[in-house]
Coordinates of C-alpha atoms in Angstrom, one line a residue:
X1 CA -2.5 3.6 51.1
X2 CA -4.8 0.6 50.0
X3 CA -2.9 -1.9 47.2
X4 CA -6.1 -1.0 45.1
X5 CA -5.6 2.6 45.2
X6 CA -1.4 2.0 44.8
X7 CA -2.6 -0.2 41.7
X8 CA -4.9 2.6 40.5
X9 CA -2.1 5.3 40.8
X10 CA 0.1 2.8 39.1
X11 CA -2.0 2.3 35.8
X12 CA -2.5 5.8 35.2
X13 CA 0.9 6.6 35.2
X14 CA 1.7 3.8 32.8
X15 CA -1.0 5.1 30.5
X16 CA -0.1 8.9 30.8
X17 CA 3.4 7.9 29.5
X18 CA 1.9 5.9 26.8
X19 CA -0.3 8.6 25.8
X20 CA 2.9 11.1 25.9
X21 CA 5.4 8.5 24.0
X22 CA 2.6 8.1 21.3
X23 CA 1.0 11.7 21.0
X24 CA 0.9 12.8 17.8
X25 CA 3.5 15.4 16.9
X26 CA 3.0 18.5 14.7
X27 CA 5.7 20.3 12.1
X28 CA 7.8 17.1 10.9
X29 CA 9.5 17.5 7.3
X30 CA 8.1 14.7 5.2
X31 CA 11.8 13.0 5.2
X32 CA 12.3 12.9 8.8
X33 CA 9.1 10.5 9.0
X34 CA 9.9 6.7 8.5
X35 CA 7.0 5.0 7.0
X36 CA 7.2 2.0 4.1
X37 CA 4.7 2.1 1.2
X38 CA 3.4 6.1 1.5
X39 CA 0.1 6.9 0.0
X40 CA -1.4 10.2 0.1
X41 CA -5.0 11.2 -0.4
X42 CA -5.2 14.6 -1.4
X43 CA -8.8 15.6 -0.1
X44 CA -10.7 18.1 -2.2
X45 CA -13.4 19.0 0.5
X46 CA -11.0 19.7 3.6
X47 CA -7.9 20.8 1.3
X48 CA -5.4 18.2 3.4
X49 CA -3.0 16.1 2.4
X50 CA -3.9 12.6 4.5
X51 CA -0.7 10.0 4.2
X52 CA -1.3 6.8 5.6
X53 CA 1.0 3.7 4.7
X54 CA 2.7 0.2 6.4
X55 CA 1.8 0.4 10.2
X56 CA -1.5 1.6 9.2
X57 CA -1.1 5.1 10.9
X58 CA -2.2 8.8 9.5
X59 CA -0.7 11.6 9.0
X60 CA -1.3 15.3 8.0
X61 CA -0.3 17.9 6.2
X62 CA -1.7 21.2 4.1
X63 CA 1.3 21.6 2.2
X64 CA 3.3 18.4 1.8
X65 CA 5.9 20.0 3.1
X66 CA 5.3 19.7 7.2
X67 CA 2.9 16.9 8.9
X68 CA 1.2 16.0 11.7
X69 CA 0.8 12.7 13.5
X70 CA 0.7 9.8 13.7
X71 CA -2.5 8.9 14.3
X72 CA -4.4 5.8 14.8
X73 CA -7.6 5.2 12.6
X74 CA -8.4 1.4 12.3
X75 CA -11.2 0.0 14.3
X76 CA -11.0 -3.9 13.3
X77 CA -13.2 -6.2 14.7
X78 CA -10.9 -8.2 17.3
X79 CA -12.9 -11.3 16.9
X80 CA -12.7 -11.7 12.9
X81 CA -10.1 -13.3 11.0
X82 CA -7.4 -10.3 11.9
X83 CA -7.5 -11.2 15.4
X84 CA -6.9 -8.4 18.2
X85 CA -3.7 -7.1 17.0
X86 CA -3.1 -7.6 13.3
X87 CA -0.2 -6.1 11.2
X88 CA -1.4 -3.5 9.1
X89 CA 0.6 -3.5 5.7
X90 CA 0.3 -1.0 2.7
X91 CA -2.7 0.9 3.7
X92 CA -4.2 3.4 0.9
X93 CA -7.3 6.0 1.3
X94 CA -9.2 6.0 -1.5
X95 CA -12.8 8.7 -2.1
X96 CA -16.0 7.0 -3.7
X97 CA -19.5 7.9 -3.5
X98 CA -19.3 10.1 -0.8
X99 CA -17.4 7.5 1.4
X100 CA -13.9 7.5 2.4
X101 CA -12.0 3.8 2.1
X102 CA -8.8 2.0 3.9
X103 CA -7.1 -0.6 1.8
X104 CA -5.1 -2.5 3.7
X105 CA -3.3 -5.5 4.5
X106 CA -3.6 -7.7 7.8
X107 CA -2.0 -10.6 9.0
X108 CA -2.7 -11.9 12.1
X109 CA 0.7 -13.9 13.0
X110 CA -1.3 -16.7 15.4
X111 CA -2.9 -18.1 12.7
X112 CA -0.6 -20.1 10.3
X113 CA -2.3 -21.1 7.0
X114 CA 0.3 -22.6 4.9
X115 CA 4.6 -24.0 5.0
X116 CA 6.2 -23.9 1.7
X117 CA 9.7 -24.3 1.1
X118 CA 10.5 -24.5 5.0
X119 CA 8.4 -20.9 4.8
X120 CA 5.8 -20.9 7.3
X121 CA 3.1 -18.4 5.6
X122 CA 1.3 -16.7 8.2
X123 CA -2.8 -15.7 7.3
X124 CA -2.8 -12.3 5.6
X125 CA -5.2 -10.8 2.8
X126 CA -5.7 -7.4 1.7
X127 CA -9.3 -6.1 3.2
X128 CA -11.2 -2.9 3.1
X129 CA -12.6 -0.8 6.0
X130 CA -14.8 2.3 5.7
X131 CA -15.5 5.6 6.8
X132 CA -17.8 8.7 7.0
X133 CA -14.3 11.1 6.8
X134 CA -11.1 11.1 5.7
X135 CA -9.5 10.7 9.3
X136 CA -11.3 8.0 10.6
X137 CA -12.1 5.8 12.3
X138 CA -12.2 3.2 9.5
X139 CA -14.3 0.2 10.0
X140 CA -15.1 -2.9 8.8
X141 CA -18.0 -3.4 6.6
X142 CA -20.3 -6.7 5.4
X143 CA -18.4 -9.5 4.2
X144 CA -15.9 -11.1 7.1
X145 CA -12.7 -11.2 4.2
X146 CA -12.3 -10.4 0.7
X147 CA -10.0 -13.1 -0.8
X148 CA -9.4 -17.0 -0.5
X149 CA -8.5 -17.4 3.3
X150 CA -6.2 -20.6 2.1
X151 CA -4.0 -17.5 0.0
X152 CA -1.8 -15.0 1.3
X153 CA -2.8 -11.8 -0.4
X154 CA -1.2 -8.3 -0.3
X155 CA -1.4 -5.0 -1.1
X156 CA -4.5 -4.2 -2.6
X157 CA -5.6 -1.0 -4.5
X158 CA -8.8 0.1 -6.5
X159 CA -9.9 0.5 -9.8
X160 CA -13.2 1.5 -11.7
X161 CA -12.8 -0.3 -14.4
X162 CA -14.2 0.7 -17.9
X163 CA -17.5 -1.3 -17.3
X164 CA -18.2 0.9 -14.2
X165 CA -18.0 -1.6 -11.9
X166 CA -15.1 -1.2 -9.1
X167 CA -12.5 -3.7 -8.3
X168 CA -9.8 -4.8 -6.1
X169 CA -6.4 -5.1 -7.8
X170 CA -3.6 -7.0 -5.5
X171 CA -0.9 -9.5 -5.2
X172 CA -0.8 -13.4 -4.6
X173 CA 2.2 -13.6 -2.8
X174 CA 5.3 -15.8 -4.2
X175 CA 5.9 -17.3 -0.6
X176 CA 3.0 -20.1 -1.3
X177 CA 3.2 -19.7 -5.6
X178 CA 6.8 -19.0 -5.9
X179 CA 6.0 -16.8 -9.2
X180 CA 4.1 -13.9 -7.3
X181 CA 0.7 -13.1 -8.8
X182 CA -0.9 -9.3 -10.2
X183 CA -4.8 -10.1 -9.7
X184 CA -8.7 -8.6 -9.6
X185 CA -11.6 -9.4 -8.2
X186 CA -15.0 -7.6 -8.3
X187 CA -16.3 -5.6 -5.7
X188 CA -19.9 -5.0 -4.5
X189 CA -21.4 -1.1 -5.8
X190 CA -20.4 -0.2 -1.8
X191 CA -17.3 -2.2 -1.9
X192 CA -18.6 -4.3 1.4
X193 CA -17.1 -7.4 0.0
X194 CA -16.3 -8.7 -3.2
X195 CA -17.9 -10.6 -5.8
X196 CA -16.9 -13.8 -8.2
X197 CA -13.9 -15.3 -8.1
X198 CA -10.0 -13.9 -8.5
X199 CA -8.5 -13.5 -12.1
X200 CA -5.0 -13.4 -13.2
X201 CA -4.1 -10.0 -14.9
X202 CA 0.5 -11.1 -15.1
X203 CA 3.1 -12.6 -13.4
X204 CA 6.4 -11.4 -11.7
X205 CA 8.5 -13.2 -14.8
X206 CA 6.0 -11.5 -17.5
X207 CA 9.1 -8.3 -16.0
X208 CA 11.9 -7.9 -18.3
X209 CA 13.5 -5.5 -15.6
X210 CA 13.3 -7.6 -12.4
X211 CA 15.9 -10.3 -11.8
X212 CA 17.2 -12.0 -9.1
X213 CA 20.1 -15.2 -8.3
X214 CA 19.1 -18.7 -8.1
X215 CA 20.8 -21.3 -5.9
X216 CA 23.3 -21.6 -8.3
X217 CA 23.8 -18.2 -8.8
X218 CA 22.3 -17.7 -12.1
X219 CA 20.2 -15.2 -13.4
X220 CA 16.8 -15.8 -13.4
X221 CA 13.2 -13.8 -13.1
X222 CA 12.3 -11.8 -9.7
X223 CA 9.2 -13.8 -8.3
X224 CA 8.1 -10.7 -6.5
X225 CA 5.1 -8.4 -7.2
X226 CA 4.4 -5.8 -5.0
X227 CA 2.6 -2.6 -5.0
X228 CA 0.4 -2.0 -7.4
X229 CA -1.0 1.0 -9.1
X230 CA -3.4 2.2 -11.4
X231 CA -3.3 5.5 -13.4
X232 CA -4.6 6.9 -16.6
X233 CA -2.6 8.8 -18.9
X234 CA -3.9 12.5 -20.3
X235 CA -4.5 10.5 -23.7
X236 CA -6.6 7.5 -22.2
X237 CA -3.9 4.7 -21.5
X238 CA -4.4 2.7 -18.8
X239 CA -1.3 2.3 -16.9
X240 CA 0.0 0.3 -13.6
X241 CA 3.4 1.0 -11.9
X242 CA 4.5 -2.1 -9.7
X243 CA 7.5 -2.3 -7.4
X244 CA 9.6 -5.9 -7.0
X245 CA 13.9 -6.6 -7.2
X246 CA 17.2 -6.2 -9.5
X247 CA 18.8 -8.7 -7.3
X248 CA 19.3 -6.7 -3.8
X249 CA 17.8 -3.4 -5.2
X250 CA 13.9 -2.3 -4.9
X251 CA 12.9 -1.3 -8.4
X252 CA 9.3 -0.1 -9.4
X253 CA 8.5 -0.7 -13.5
X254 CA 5.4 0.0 -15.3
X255 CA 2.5 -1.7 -17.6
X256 CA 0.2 -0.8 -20.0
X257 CA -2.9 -2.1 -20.9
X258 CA -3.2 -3.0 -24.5
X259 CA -7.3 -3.0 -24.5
X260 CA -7.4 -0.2 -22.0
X261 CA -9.2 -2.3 -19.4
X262 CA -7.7 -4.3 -16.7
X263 CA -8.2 -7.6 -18.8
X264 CA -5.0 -6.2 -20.8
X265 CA -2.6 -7.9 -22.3
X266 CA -0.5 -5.9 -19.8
X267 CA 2.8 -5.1 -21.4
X268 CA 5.8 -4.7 -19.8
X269 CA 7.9 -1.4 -20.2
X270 CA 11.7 -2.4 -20.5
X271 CA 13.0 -1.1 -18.1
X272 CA 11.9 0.4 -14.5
X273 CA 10.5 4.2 -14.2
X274 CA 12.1 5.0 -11.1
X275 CA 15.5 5.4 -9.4
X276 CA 16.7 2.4 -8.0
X277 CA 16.0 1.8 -4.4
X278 CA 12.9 3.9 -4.8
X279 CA 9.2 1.7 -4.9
X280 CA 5.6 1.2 -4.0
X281 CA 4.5 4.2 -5.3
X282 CA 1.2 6.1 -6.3
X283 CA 0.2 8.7 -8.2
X284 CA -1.8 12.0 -6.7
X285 CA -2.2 15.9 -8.3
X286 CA -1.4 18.7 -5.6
X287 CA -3.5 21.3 -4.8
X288 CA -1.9 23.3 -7.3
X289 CA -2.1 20.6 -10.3
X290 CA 0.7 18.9 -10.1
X291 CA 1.2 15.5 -11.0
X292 CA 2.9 13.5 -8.2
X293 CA 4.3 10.4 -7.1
X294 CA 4.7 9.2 -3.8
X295 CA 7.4 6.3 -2.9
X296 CA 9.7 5.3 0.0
X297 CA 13.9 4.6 -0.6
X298 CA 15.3 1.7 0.4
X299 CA 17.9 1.0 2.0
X300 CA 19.6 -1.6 5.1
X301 CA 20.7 0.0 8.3
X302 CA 22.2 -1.5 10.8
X303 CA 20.5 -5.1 9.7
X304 CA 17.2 -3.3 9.9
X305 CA 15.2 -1.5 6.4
X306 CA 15.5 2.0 6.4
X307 CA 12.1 3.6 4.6
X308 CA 11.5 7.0 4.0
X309 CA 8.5 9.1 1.8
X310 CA 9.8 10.5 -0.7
X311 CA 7.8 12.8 -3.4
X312 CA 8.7 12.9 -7.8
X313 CA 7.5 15.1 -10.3
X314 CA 5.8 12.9 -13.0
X315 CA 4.5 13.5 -16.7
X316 CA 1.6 11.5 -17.9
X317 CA 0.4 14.3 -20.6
X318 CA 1.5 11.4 -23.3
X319 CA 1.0 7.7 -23.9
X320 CA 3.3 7.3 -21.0
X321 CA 4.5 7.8 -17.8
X322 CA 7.4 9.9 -17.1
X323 CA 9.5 10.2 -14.0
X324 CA 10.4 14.4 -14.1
X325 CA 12.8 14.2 -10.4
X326 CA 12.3 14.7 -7.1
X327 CA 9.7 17.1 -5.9
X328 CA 10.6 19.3 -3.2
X329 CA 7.3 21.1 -2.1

Protein backbone atom coordinates (compact mmCIF):
# COMPACT_ATOMS: atom_id res chain seq x y z
CA UNK A 1 0.00 0.00 0.00
CA UNK A 2 1.34 3.54 -1.13
CA UNK A 3 2.40 5.93 2.19
CA UNK A 4 -0.14 8.33 0.39
CA UNK A 5 -2.97 6.09 0.51
CA UNK A 6 -1.71 4.71 4.29
CA UNK A 7 -1.82 8.67 5.06
CA UNK A 8 -5.22 9.01 3.51
CA UNK A 9 -6.64 5.93 5.51
CA UNK A 10 -5.02 7.49 8.44
CA UNK A 11 -6.78 10.99 8.34
CA UNK A 12 -10.12 9.73 7.93
CA UNK A 13 -9.93 7.68 10.81
CA UNK A 14 -8.77 10.51 12.95
CA UNK A 15 -11.62 12.56 11.66
CA UNK A 16 -14.38 9.86 11.94
CA UNK A 17 -13.42 9.69 15.67
CA UNK A 18 -13.53 13.36 16.02
CA UNK A 19 -16.78 13.56 14.40
CA UNK A 20 -18.02 10.58 16.86
CA UNK A 21 -16.32 12.25 20.13
CA UNK A 22 -18.03 15.63 19.19
CA UNK A 23 -21.53 14.50 17.63
CA UNK A 24 -24.17 16.15 19.14
CA UNK A 25 -26.18 14.13 21.55
CA UNK A 26 -29.97 14.11 22.03
CA UNK A 27 -32.18 13.67 25.48
CA UNK A 28 -29.71 15.30 28.17
CA UNK A 29 -31.54 16.73 31.42
CA UNK A 30 -30.64 20.42 31.48
CA UNK A 31 -28.38 19.60 34.85
CA UNK A 32 -26.34 17.03 33.41
CA UNK A 33 -24.91 19.69 30.76
CA UNK A 34 -21.91 21.80 32.08
CA UNK A 35 -21.96 25.10 30.53
CA UNK A 36 -20.88 28.69 32.42
CA UNK A 37 -23.10 31.79 31.72
CA UNK A 38 -26.52 29.92 30.09
CA UNK A 39 -28.69 32.08 28.00
CA UNK A 40 -31.71 30.82 26.36
CA UNK A 41 -33.58 32.23 23.46
CA UNK A 42 -36.99 31.14 23.52
CA UNK A 43 -37.91 31.39 19.61
CA UNK A 44 -41.42 32.29 18.89
CA UNK A 45 -41.44 31.26 15.13
CA UNK A 46 -39.83 27.59 15.53
CA UNK A 47 -41.24 27.10 19.24
CA UNK A 48 -37.45 25.98 20.59
CA UNK A 49 -35.73 26.74 23.31
CA UNK A 50 -31.96 27.67 21.76
CA UNK A 51 -29.21 27.85 24.85
CA UNK A 52 -25.98 28.91 23.95
CA UNK A 53 -23.40 30.23 26.63
CA UNK A 54 -19.23 30.17 27.49
CA UNK A 55 -17.65 27.90 24.81
CA UNK A 56 -19.94 29.41 22.41
CA UNK A 57 -21.82 26.17 21.59
CA UNK A 58 -25.83 25.50 21.02
CA UNK A 59 -28.09 23.59 22.25
CA UNK A 60 -31.80 22.55 21.99
CA UNK A 61 -34.64 21.83 23.58
CA UNK A 62 -38.79 22.08 23.08
CA UNK A 63 -39.41 21.72 26.62
CA UNK A 64 -36.53 22.89 28.77
CA UNK A 65 -36.56 19.93 30.29
CA UNK A 66 -34.36 17.54 27.66
CA UNK A 67 -31.68 19.02 24.92
CA UNK A 68 -29.86 18.43 22.20
CA UNK A 69 -26.27 19.19 21.18
CA UNK A 70 -23.83 20.73 21.25
CA UNK A 71 -23.52 22.33 18.30
CA UNK A 72 -21.13 24.59 16.67
CA UNK A 73 -22.50 27.95 15.09
CA UNK A 74 -19.66 30.68 14.96
CA UNK A 75 -18.09 31.32 11.64
CA UNK A 76 -15.35 34.14 12.61
CA UNK A 77 -13.26 35.46 10.30
CA UNK A 78 -9.78 33.73 11.06
CA UNK A 79 -7.83 36.66 9.82
CA UNK A 80 -9.51 39.55 12.11
CA UNK A 81 -8.62 40.53 15.36
CA UNK A 82 -10.01 36.97 17.02
CA UNK A 83 -7.53 35.16 15.20
CA UNK A 84 -8.17 31.32 14.08
CA UNK A 85 -9.15 29.94 17.31
CA UNK A 86 -10.53 32.50 19.77
CA UNK A 87 -12.26 31.78 23.19
CA UNK A 88 -15.74 32.32 22.96
CA UNK A 89 -17.09 33.70 26.42
CA UNK A 90 -20.69 34.53 27.42
CA UNK A 91 -22.45 34.21 24.22
CA UNK A 92 -26.34 35.37 24.16
CA UNK A 93 -28.94 35.12 21.08
CA UNK A 94 -30.87 37.91 20.87
CA UNK A 95 -34.18 38.47 17.83
CA UNK A 96 -34.33 41.99 16.02
CA UNK A 97 -35.75 43.00 12.95
CA UNK A 98 -36.14 39.77 11.53
CA UNK A 99 -32.38 38.84 12.21
CA UNK A 100 -31.09 36.58 14.73
CA UNK A 101 -27.76 37.91 16.81
CA UNK A 102 -24.61 36.20 18.80
CA UNK A 103 -23.18 38.36 21.49
CA UNK A 104 -20.13 37.17 22.46
CA UNK A 105 -16.92 37.51 23.86
CA UNK A 106 -13.45 36.58 22.12
CA UNK A 107 -10.05 36.57 23.14
CA UNK A 108 -7.51 35.57 21.04
CA UNK A 109 -4.66 34.51 23.67
CA UNK A 110 -1.57 35.28 20.98
CA UNK A 111 -2.14 38.74 21.14
CA UNK A 112 -1.30 40.41 24.49
CA UNK A 113 -2.45 44.00 24.78
CA UNK A 114 -1.77 45.09 28.18
CA UNK A 115 0.41 43.82 31.95
CA UNK A 116 -1.08 45.28 35.05
CA UNK A 117 -0.24 44.29 38.33
CA UNK A 118 2.12 41.34 37.03
CA UNK A 119 -1.40 40.46 35.12
CA UNK A 120 -0.70 39.99 31.57
CA UNK A 121 -4.19 40.96 29.89
CA UNK A 122 -4.72 39.02 26.91
CA UNK A 123 -6.90 41.00 23.76
CA UNK A 124 -10.65 40.29 24.35
CA UNK A 125 -13.80 42.48 23.58
CA UNK A 126 -17.34 41.60 23.38
CA UNK A 127 -18.41 41.50 19.45
CA UNK A 128 -21.56 40.65 17.53
CA UNK A 129 -22.09 38.18 14.71
CA UNK A 130 -25.32 37.66 12.70
CA UNK A 131 -27.60 35.28 11.28
CA UNK A 132 -30.55 34.60 8.96
CA UNK A 133 -31.84 31.71 11.78
CA UNK A 134 -31.69 31.02 15.19
CA UNK A 135 -29.14 28.01 14.72
CA UNK A 136 -26.61 29.43 12.72
CA UNK A 137 -24.14 29.87 11.32
CA UNK A 138 -23.50 33.28 12.87
CA UNK A 139 -21.19 35.62 11.10
CA UNK A 140 -19.44 38.56 11.29
CA UNK A 141 -20.87 41.70 10.00
CA UNK A 142 -19.23 45.39 8.94
CA UNK A 143 -17.15 46.92 11.40
CA UNK A 144 -13.74 44.65 12.20
CA UNK A 145 -14.45 45.30 16.45
CA UNK A 146 -16.85 46.97 18.54
CA UNK A 147 -14.91 48.52 21.46
CA UNK A 148 -11.37 50.16 22.20
CA UNK A 149 -8.88 47.36 21.01
CA UNK A 150 -6.31 48.88 23.93
CA UNK A 151 -9.51 47.59 26.60
CA UNK A 152 -10.35 44.27 27.59
CA UNK A 153 -14.17 44.11 27.31
CA UNK A 154 -16.57 41.39 28.33
CA UNK A 155 -19.75 40.18 28.29
CA UNK A 156 -21.93 42.14 26.28
CA UNK A 157 -25.77 42.20 26.03
CA UNK A 158 -28.47 44.41 24.21
CA UNK A 159 -30.77 46.95 24.95
CA UNK A 160 -33.24 49.28 22.98
CA UNK A 161 -33.14 52.01 24.88
CA UNK A 162 -36.16 54.47 25.36
CA UNK A 163 -34.90 56.68 22.39
CA UNK A 164 -35.19 53.68 20.01
CA UNK A 165 -31.94 53.34 19.27
CA UNK A 166 -30.14 49.88 20.24
CA UNK A 167 -27.13 49.51 22.36
CA UNK A 168 -24.48 47.36 23.57
CA UNK A 169 -24.29 47.14 27.48
CA UNK A 170 -20.88 45.32 28.81
CA UNK A 171 -18.08 45.27 31.15
CA UNK A 172 -14.60 46.98 31.30
CA UNK A 173 -12.81 44.45 32.98
CA UNK A 174 -10.96 45.23 36.59
CA UNK A 175 -7.77 43.27 35.29
CA UNK A 176 -6.49 46.69 33.53
CA UNK A 177 -8.99 49.31 35.83
CA UNK A 178 -8.85 47.49 38.99
CA UNK A 179 -12.61 48.83 39.75
CA UNK A 180 -14.43 46.79 36.89
CA UNK A 181 -16.68 48.97 34.74
CA UNK A 182 -20.81 48.58 33.67
CA UNK A 183 -20.86 50.47 30.21
CA UNK A 184 -22.87 51.37 26.68
CA UNK A 185 -22.16 52.20 23.52
CA UNK A 186 -24.46 52.84 20.48
CA UNK A 187 -25.03 50.58 17.94
CA UNK A 188 -25.65 51.08 14.17
CA UNK A 189 -29.87 50.48 13.21
CA UNK A 190 -28.39 46.81 11.94
CA UNK A 191 -26.10 46.57 14.85
CA UNK A 192 -22.96 45.99 12.26
CA UNK A 193 -20.75 48.09 14.48
CA UNK A 194 -21.14 50.60 16.90
CA UNK A 195 -21.29 54.18 17.01
CA UNK A 196 -19.74 57.17 19.40
CA UNK A 197 -17.73 56.56 22.00
CA UNK A 198 -18.26 54.19 25.50
CA UNK A 199 -20.11 55.71 28.55
CA UNK A 200 -19.92 54.79 32.11
CA UNK A 201 -23.43 53.63 33.44
CA UNK A 202 -21.58 52.27 37.59
CA UNK A 203 -18.91 50.75 39.09
CA UNK A 204 -18.26 47.36 40.88
CA UNK A 205 -17.89 49.56 44.45
CA UNK A 206 -21.27 51.58 43.56
CA UNK A 207 -22.46 47.33 45.13
CA UNK A 208 -23.28 47.40 48.68
CA UNK A 209 -23.51 43.46 48.44
CA UNK A 210 -20.24 42.53 46.89
CA UNK A 211 -17.13 42.44 49.00
CA UNK A 212 -13.95 40.95 48.87
CA UNK A 213 -10.27 40.82 51.30
CA UNK A 214 -7.48 43.06 50.60
CA UNK A 215 -3.81 42.24 51.13
CA UNK A 216 -4.25 42.93 54.51
CA UNK A 217 -7.24 41.05 54.93
CA UNK A 218 -9.69 43.77 55.31
CA UNK A 219 -12.90 44.28 53.91
CA UNK A 220 -13.13 46.19 51.02
CA UNK A 221 -15.42 46.52 47.65
CA UNK A 222 -15.56 43.51 45.04
CA UNK A 223 -13.86 45.03 41.80
CA UNK A 224 -15.71 42.62 39.68
CA UNK A 225 -18.67 43.27 37.22
CA UNK A 226 -19.81 40.60 35.29
CA UNK A 227 -22.84 39.63 33.51
CA UNK A 228 -25.15 41.95 32.77
CA UNK A 229 -28.78 42.09 32.16
CA UNK A 230 -31.50 44.12 31.22
CA UNK A 231 -35.23 43.66 31.99
CA UNK A 232 -38.38 45.57 32.41
CA UNK A 233 -40.63 45.20 35.11
CA UNK A 234 -44.69 44.71 34.42
CA UNK A 235 -44.97 48.48 35.85
CA UNK A 236 -42.27 50.07 33.46
CA UNK A 237 -38.94 49.91 35.72
CA UNK A 238 -35.99 49.41 34.03
CA UNK A 239 -33.96 46.93 35.76
CA UNK A 240 -30.39 45.13 35.38
CA UNK A 241 -29.21 41.97 37.38
CA UNK A 242 -25.32 41.69 37.46
CA UNK A 243 -23.26 38.81 38.90
CA UNK A 244 -19.65 39.59 40.78
CA UNK A 245 -18.20 38.11 44.57
CA UNK A 246 -18.96 37.95 48.58
CA UNK A 247 -15.41 37.05 49.07
CA UNK A 248 -15.15 33.35 47.50
CA UNK A 249 -18.92 33.14 46.67
CA UNK A 250 -20.51 34.14 43.09
CA UNK A 251 -23.43 36.47 43.95
CA UNK A 252 -25.76 38.14 41.26
CA UNK A 253 -27.50 41.64 42.70
CA UNK A 254 -29.76 43.97 40.94
CA UNK A 255 -30.17 47.85 39.77
CA UNK A 256 -32.70 50.03 38.92
CA UNK A 257 -32.79 52.77 36.82
CA UNK A 258 -34.05 55.92 38.54
CA UNK A 259 -34.91 57.86 34.96
CA UNK A 260 -35.93 54.60 33.38
CA UNK A 261 -33.24 54.83 30.68
CA UNK A 262 -29.92 53.39 30.73
CA UNK A 263 -28.38 56.95 31.71
CA UNK A 264 -29.80 56.05 35.32
CA UNK A 265 -28.63 56.89 38.28
CA UNK A 266 -28.53 53.10 38.71
CA UNK A 267 -29.27 52.22 42.28
CA UNK A 268 -28.10 49.49 43.98
CA UNK A 269 -30.56 46.97 45.71
CA UNK A 270 -29.09 45.98 49.16
CA UNK A 271 -28.56 42.91 48.95
CA UNK A 272 -28.20 40.18 46.06
CA UNK A 273 -31.48 38.49 44.36
CA UNK A 274 -30.19 35.11 44.04
CA UNK A 275 -28.84 32.16 46.08
CA UNK A 276 -25.33 32.34 46.64
CA UNK A 277 -23.15 30.53 44.33
CA UNK A 278 -25.80 31.08 41.62
CA UNK A 279 -24.89 34.10 38.72
CA UNK A 280 -24.80 35.41 35.26
CA UNK A 281 -28.22 35.09 34.69
CA UNK A 282 -31.03 36.34 32.21
CA UNK A 283 -34.42 36.62 32.09
CA UNK A 284 -36.84 34.66 29.35
CA UNK A 285 -40.89 33.79 29.39
CA UNK A 286 -41.65 29.97 28.55
CA UNK A 287 -43.90 28.97 26.07
CA UNK A 288 -46.41 28.84 28.58
CA UNK A 289 -45.83 32.43 30.17
CA UNK A 290 -43.70 31.95 32.57
CA UNK A 291 -41.24 34.25 33.75
CA UNK A 292 -37.77 32.67 34.01
CA UNK A 293 -34.34 33.04 34.85
CA UNK A 294 -31.50 31.26 33.69
CA UNK A 295 -28.03 31.02 35.80
CA UNK A 296 -25.23 28.48 36.39
CA UNK A 297 -24.00 27.32 40.28
CA UNK A 298 -20.80 27.61 41.29
CA UNK A 299 -18.81 25.70 42.71
CA UNK A 300 -14.68 24.21 42.80
CA UNK A 301 -13.99 20.64 41.97
CA UNK A 302 -11.20 19.04 42.18
CA UNK A 303 -9.18 22.63 41.51
CA UNK A 304 -11.26 23.05 38.47
CA UNK A 305 -15.00 25.35 38.43
CA UNK A 306 -17.89 23.23 38.31
CA UNK A 307 -20.91 25.15 36.18
CA UNK A 308 -24.15 23.91 35.66
CA UNK A 309 -27.67 25.68 34.12
CA UNK A 310 -29.89 26.04 36.34
CA UNK A 311 -33.59 27.54 35.80
CA UNK A 312 -35.73 30.08 38.83
CA UNK A 313 -39.10 31.10 38.88
CA UNK A 314 -39.10 34.95 38.94
CA UNK A 315 -41.81 37.74 39.65
CA UNK A 316 -41.41 41.07 37.98
CA UNK A 317 -45.43 41.91 38.04
CA UNK A 318 -44.18 44.91 40.65
CA UNK A 319 -41.55 47.64 40.84
CA UNK A 320 -39.23 44.78 41.34
CA UNK A 321 -37.70 41.72 40.72
CA UNK A 322 -38.44 38.72 42.69
CA UNK A 323 -36.52 35.45 42.82
CA UNK A 324 -39.88 32.75 43.38
CA UNK A 325 -37.32 29.23 43.50
CA UNK A 326 -36.06 26.84 41.38
CA UNK A 327 -37.99 25.96 38.34
CA UNK A 328 -38.21 22.47 37.54
CA UNK A 329 -39.87 22.24 34.00
Amino acid sequence: MKKSLVLVLALFMVATVFAQRFKAKKNIPLDAIRLSDPYILADEASQTYYMTGTGGKLWKSKDLKYWEGPFKITDTDPDSWMGPNPMIWAAELHQYKGKYYDFATFTNREVMIDTVNGNTIERRASHILVSDTPDGPYKPMEDESYLPADKPTLDGTFWVDTDGKPYMIYCWEWLQNGNGTMEKIELKPDLSGSIGTRVLLFKASDSPWSREKDQNGKDKKSKVTDGPFLFNTETGKLGMIWTSWIYDEYVQGVAYSKSGTLDGPWIQEEEPITPRNFGHGMLFTSFDGKDLMAVHSHEVVNGNYHRVPHLFEVDRSGDTLKVVGPYKP
